[in-house]
Coordinates of C-alpha atoms (C1' of nucleotides) in Angstrom, one line a residue:
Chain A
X19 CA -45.5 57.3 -11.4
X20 CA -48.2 55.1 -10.7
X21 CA -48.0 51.5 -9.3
X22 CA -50.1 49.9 -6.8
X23 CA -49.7 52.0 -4.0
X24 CA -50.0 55.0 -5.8
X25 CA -53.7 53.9 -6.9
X26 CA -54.4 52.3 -3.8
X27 CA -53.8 55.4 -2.4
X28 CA -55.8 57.3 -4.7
X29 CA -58.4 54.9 -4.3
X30 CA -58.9 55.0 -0.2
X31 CA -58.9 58.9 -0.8
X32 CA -61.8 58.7 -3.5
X33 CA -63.6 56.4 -0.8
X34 CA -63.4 59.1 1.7
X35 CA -63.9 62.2 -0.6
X36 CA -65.9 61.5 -3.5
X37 CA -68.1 58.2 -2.7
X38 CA -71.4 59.1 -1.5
X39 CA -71.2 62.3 -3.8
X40 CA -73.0 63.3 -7.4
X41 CA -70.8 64.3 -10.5
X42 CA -73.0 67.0 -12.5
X43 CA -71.1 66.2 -15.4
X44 CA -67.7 66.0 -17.3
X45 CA -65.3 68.1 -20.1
X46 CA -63.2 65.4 -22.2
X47 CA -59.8 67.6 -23.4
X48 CA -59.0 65.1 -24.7
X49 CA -60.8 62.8 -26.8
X50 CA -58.6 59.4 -27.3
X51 CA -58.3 59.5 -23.3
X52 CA -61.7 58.3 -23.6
X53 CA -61.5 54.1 -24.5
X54 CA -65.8 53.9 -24.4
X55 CA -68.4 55.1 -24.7
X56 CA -68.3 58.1 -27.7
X57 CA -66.2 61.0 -26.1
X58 CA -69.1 63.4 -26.4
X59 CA -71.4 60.9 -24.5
X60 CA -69.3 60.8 -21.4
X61 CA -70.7 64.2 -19.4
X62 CA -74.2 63.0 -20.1
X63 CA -74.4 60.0 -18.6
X64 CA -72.4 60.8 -15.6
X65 CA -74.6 63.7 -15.0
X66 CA -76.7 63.4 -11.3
X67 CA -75.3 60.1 -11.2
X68 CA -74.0 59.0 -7.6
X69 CA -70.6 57.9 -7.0
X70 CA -71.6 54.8 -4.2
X71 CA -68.0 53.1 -3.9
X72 CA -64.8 52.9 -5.3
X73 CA -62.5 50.2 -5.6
X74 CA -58.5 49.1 -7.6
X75 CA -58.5 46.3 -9.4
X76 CA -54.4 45.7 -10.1
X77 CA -53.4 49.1 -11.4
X78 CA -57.5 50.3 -12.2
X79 CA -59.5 52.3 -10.3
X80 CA -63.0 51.3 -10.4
X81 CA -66.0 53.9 -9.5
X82 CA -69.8 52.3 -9.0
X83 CA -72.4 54.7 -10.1
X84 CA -75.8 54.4 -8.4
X85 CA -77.2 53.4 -11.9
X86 CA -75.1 50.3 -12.8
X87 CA -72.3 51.9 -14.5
X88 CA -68.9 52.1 -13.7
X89 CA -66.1 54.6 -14.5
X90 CA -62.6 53.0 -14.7
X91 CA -59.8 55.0 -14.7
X92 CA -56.5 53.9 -15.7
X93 CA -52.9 56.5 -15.0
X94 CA -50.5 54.0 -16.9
X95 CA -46.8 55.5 -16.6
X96 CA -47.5 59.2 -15.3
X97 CA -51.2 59.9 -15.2
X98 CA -52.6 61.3 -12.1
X99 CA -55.8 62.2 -10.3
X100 CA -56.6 65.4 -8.0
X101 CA -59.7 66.5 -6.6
X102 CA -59.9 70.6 -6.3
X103 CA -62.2 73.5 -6.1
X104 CA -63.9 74.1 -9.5
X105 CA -61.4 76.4 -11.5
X106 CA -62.1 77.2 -15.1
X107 CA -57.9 77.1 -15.9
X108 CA -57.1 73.7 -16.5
X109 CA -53.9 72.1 -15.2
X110 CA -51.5 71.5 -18.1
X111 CA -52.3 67.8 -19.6
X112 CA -55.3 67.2 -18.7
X113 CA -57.7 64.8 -20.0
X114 CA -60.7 65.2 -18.5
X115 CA -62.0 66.8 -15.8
X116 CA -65.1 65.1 -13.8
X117 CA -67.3 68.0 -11.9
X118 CA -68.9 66.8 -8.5
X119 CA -71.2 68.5 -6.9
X120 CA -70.6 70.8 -4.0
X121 CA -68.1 73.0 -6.9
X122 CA -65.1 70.7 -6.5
X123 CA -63.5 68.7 -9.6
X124 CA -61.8 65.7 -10.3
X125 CA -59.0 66.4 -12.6
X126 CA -57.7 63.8 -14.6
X127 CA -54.3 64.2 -16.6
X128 CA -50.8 62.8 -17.9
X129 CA -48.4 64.4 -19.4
X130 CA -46.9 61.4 -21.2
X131 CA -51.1 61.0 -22.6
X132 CA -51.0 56.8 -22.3
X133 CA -53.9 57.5 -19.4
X134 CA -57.4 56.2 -19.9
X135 CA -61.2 56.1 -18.7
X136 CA -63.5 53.7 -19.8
X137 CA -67.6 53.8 -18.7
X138 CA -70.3 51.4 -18.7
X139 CA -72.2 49.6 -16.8
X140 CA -70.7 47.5 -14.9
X141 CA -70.7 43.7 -16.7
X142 CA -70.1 45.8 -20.1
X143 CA -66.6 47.4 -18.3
X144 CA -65.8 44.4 -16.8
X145 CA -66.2 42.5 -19.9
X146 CA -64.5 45.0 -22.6
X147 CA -61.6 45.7 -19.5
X148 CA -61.1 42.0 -19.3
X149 CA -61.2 42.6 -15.8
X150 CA -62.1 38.7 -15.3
X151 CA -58.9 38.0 -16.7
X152 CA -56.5 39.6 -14.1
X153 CA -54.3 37.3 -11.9
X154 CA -55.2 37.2 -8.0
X155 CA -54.5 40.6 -5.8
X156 CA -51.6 40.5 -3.7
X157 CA -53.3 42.9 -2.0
X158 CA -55.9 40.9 -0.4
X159 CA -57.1 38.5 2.1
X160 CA -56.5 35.1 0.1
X161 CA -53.5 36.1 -1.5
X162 CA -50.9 33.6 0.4
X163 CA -47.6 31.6 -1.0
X164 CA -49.7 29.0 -2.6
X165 CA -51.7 31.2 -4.8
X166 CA -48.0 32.5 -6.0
X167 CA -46.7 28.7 -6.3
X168 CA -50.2 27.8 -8.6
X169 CA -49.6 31.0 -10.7
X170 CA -46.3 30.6 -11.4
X171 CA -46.4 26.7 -11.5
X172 CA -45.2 25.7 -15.4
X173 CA -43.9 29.6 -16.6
X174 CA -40.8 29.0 -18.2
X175 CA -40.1 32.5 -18.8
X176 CA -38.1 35.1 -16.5
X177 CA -39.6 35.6 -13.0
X178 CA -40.0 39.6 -13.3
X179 CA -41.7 39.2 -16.6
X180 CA -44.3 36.9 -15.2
X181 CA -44.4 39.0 -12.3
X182 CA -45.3 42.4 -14.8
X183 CA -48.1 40.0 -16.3
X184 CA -51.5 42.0 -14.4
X185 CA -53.2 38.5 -16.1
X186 CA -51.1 36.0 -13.8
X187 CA -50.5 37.8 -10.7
X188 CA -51.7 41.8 -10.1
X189 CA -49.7 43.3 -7.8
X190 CA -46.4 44.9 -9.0
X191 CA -45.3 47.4 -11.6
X192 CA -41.8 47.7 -12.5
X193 CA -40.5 49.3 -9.7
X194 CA -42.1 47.0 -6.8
X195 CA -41.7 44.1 -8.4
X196 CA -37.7 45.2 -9.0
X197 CA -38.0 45.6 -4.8
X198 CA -39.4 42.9 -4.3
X199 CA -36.6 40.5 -6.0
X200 CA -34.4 42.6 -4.0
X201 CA -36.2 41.4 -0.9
X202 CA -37.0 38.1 -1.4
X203 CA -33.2 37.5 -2.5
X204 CA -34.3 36.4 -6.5
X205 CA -32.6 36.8 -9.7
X206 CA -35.0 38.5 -12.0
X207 CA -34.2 36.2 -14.4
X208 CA -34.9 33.4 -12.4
X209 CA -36.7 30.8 -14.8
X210 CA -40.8 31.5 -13.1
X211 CA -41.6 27.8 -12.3
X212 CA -38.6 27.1 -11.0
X213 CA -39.0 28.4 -7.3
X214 CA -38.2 26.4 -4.4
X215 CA -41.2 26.0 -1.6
X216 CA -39.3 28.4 0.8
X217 CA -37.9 30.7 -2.0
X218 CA -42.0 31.0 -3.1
X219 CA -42.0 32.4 0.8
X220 CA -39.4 34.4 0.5
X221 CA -41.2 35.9 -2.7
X222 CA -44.5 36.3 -1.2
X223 CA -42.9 38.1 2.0
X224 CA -41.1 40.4 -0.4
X225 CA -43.7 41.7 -2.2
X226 CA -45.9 41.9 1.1
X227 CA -43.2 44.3 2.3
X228 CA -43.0 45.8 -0.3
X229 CA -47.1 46.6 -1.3
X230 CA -47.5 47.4 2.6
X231 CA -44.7 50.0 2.9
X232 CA -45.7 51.6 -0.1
X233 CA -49.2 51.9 0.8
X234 CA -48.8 52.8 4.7
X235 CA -46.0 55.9 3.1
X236 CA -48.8 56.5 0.5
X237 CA -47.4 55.9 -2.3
X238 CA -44.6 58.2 -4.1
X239 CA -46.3 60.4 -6.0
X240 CA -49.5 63.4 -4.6
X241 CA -52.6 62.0 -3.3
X242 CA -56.2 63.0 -4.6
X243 CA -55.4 66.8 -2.3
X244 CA -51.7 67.2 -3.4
X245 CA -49.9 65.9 -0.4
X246 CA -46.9 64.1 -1.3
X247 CA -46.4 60.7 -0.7
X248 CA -43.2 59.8 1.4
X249 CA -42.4 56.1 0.0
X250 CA -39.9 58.1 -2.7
X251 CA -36.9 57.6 -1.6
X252 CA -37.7 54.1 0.4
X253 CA -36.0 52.4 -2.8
X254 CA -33.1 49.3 -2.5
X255 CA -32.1 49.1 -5.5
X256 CA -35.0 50.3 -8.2
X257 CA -32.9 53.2 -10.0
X258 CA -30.1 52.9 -7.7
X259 CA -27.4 51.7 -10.3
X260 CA -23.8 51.5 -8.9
X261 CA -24.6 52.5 -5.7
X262 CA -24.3 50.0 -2.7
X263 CA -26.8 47.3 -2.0
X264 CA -28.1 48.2 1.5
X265 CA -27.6 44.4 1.9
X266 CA -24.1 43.4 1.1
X267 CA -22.8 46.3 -0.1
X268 CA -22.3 46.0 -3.6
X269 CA -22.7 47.8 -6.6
X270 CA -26.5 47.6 -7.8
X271 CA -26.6 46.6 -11.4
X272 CA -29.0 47.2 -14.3
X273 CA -29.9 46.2 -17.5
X274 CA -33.4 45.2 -19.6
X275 CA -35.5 42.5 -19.5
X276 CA -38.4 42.1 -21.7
X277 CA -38.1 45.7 -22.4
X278 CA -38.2 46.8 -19.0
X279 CA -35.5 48.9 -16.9
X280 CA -34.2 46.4 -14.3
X281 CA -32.3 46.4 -10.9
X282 CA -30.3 43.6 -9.2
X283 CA -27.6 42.7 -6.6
X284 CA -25.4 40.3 -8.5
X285 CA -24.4 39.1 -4.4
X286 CA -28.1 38.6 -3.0
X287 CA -29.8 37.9 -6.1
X288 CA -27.2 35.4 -7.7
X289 CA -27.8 33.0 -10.4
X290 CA -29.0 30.2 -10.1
X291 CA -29.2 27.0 -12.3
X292 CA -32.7 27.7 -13.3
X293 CA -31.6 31.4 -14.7
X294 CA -32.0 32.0 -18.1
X295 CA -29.2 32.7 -19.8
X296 CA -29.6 35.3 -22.1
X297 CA -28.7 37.9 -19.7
X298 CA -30.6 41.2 -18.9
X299 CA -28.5 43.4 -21.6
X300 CA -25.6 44.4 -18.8
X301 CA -25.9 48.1 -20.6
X302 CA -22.9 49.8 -22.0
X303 CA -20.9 45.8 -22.0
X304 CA -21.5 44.3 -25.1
X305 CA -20.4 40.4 -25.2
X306 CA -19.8 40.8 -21.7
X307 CA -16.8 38.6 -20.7
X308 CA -16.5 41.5 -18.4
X309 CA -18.8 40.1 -15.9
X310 CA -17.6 41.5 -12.9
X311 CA -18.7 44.9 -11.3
X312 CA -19.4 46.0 -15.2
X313 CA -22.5 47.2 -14.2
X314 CA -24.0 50.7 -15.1
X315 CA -26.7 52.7 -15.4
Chain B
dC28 C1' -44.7 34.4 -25.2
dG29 C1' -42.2 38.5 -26.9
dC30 C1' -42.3 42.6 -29.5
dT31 C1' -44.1 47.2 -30.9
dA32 C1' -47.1 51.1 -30.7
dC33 C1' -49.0 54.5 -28.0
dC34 C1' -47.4 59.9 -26.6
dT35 C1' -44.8 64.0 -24.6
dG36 C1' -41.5 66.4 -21.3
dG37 C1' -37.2 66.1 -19.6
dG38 C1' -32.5 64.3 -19.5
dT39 C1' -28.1 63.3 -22.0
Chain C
dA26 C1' -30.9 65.5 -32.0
dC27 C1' -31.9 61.7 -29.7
dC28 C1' -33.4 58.6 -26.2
dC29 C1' -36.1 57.3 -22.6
dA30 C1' -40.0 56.7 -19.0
dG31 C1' -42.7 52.9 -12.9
dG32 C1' -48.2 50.2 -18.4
dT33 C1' -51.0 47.9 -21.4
dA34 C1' -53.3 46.3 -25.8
dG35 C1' -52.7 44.1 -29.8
dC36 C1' -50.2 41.6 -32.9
dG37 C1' -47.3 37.7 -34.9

DNA sequence: CGCTACCTGGGT
DNA sequence: ACCCAGGTAGCG
């Protein structure tokens, strides 16, 4: 499933395979994939138009057009993005397919169907994307441990949650940012403001790690031809419940927090003062006196 | 800030 | 039969 450098991924392959080509036109499948313009208006104006750069912005992928527009496309949980020789079968789930010139196609699909485009020119997108609004990239130049320390300066809520927010940091999905934790030695539930100058380092060195393996493996799903990525099974403790820590050694836990599936060493990530209390629900152990190795999947 | 809806295939 | 999924927008 798609996090950063799943897209990133996808992105550096569209900058080498489809930038500097035409699309001749597009078939929506699937009309609610389509966020803007009107479904039916999408082939038309992408039509002879040339694809001059593309470009991720947190979990979007953003393609200019040599007429001021730009085509966003967003995989959410399973989408996915493939460019192949023109076939008139369609691949099952798919939403729309983008032809370029030169008979190849850019499929676009997801079986779950949460996957989206948007297209217009480019302040329009950026505007009606609120792509203004997203946190800095912790995939860029300037992103060091005091942008981290300003943007989560004053939270009060749970460190992963803040983390998942694309509109105060844009970096990590659930997976990466559950590695990341792991790495920088965090509770998830670490209250967000409350980080210590080195444990901000810690945090910004963990999620480096983490982005950069991730992107150098490509990612853990197929690139734009089909090749498997090989980060899969470079996991800690992200869906790793009750086996060992690579660490320490003991039992990965899990449990939810804000809604979201999460992973933790009780030894390397302890808690901490400045942990909320309401724990992530330790699954299957309700009123948990039962601390202790309780921990399932 | 936290919750729900959005969808469907696959696992329990 | 039921529950869940690595994300986000929209709502209270």
């Amino acid at each position: 499933m798609a996090e950063v450098p799943e897209v990133e991924t996808l992105v550096r392959d569209l900058q080498q395979a489809v930038v500097g080509r035409r699309f001749t036109g597009a078939e929506v499948l699937v009309p609610q994939a389509v966020r803007f313009p009107a479904p039916r208006e999408v082939s038309e104006r992408l039509a002879g138009r040339r694809v001059l750069s593309a470009r991720r912005r947190a979990k979007f992928m953003l393609l200019s057009l040599d007429d001021g527009q730009v085509l966003a496309l967003h995989l959410m949980l399973w989408g996915n993005l493939a460019l192949r020789p023109f076939s008139v079968v369609k691949p099952e789930a798919t939403l729309v397919v983008f032809a370029l010139e030169g008979g190849e196609e850019l499929v676009f699909s997801d079986t779950l169907g949460y996957a989206r485009m948007a297209l217009a020119p480019a302040e329009e997108l950026a505007r009606r994307l609120k792509l203004d609004e997203l946190g800095p990239e912790a995939l860029s130049d300037d992103f060091a441990p005091e942008v981290l320390a300003r943007q989560l300066r004053r939270r009060r809520g749970p460190l992963k949650t803040v983390l998942l927010n694309q509109r105060v940091f844009a970096g990590l999905g659930n997976r990466d940012a559950d590695e990341s934790l792991w790495s920088a030695g965090l509770h998830p539930r670490r209250v967000a403001g409350s980080l210590s100058p080195p444990e901000l380092l810690r945090l910004y060195e963990g999620i480096l790690e983490v982005l950069d393996e991730g992107v150098r493996l490509r990612g853990t799903q197929r690139d734009l031809f089909g090749v498997q990525g090989g980060a899969r099974h470079h996991r800690n403790v992200f869906g790793r419940t009750g086996e060992p820590c690579p660490r320490c050694g003991e039992r990965v836990r899990a449990g939810k927090l804000g809604g979201r599936n999460t992973h933790w060493c009780p030894t390397c990530q302890p808690e901490h003062e400045a942990t909320q209390a309401s724990t992530p629900v330790a699954t299957g152990a309700p009123g948990s006196l039962l601390d202790e190795g309780t921990s399932r999947q």
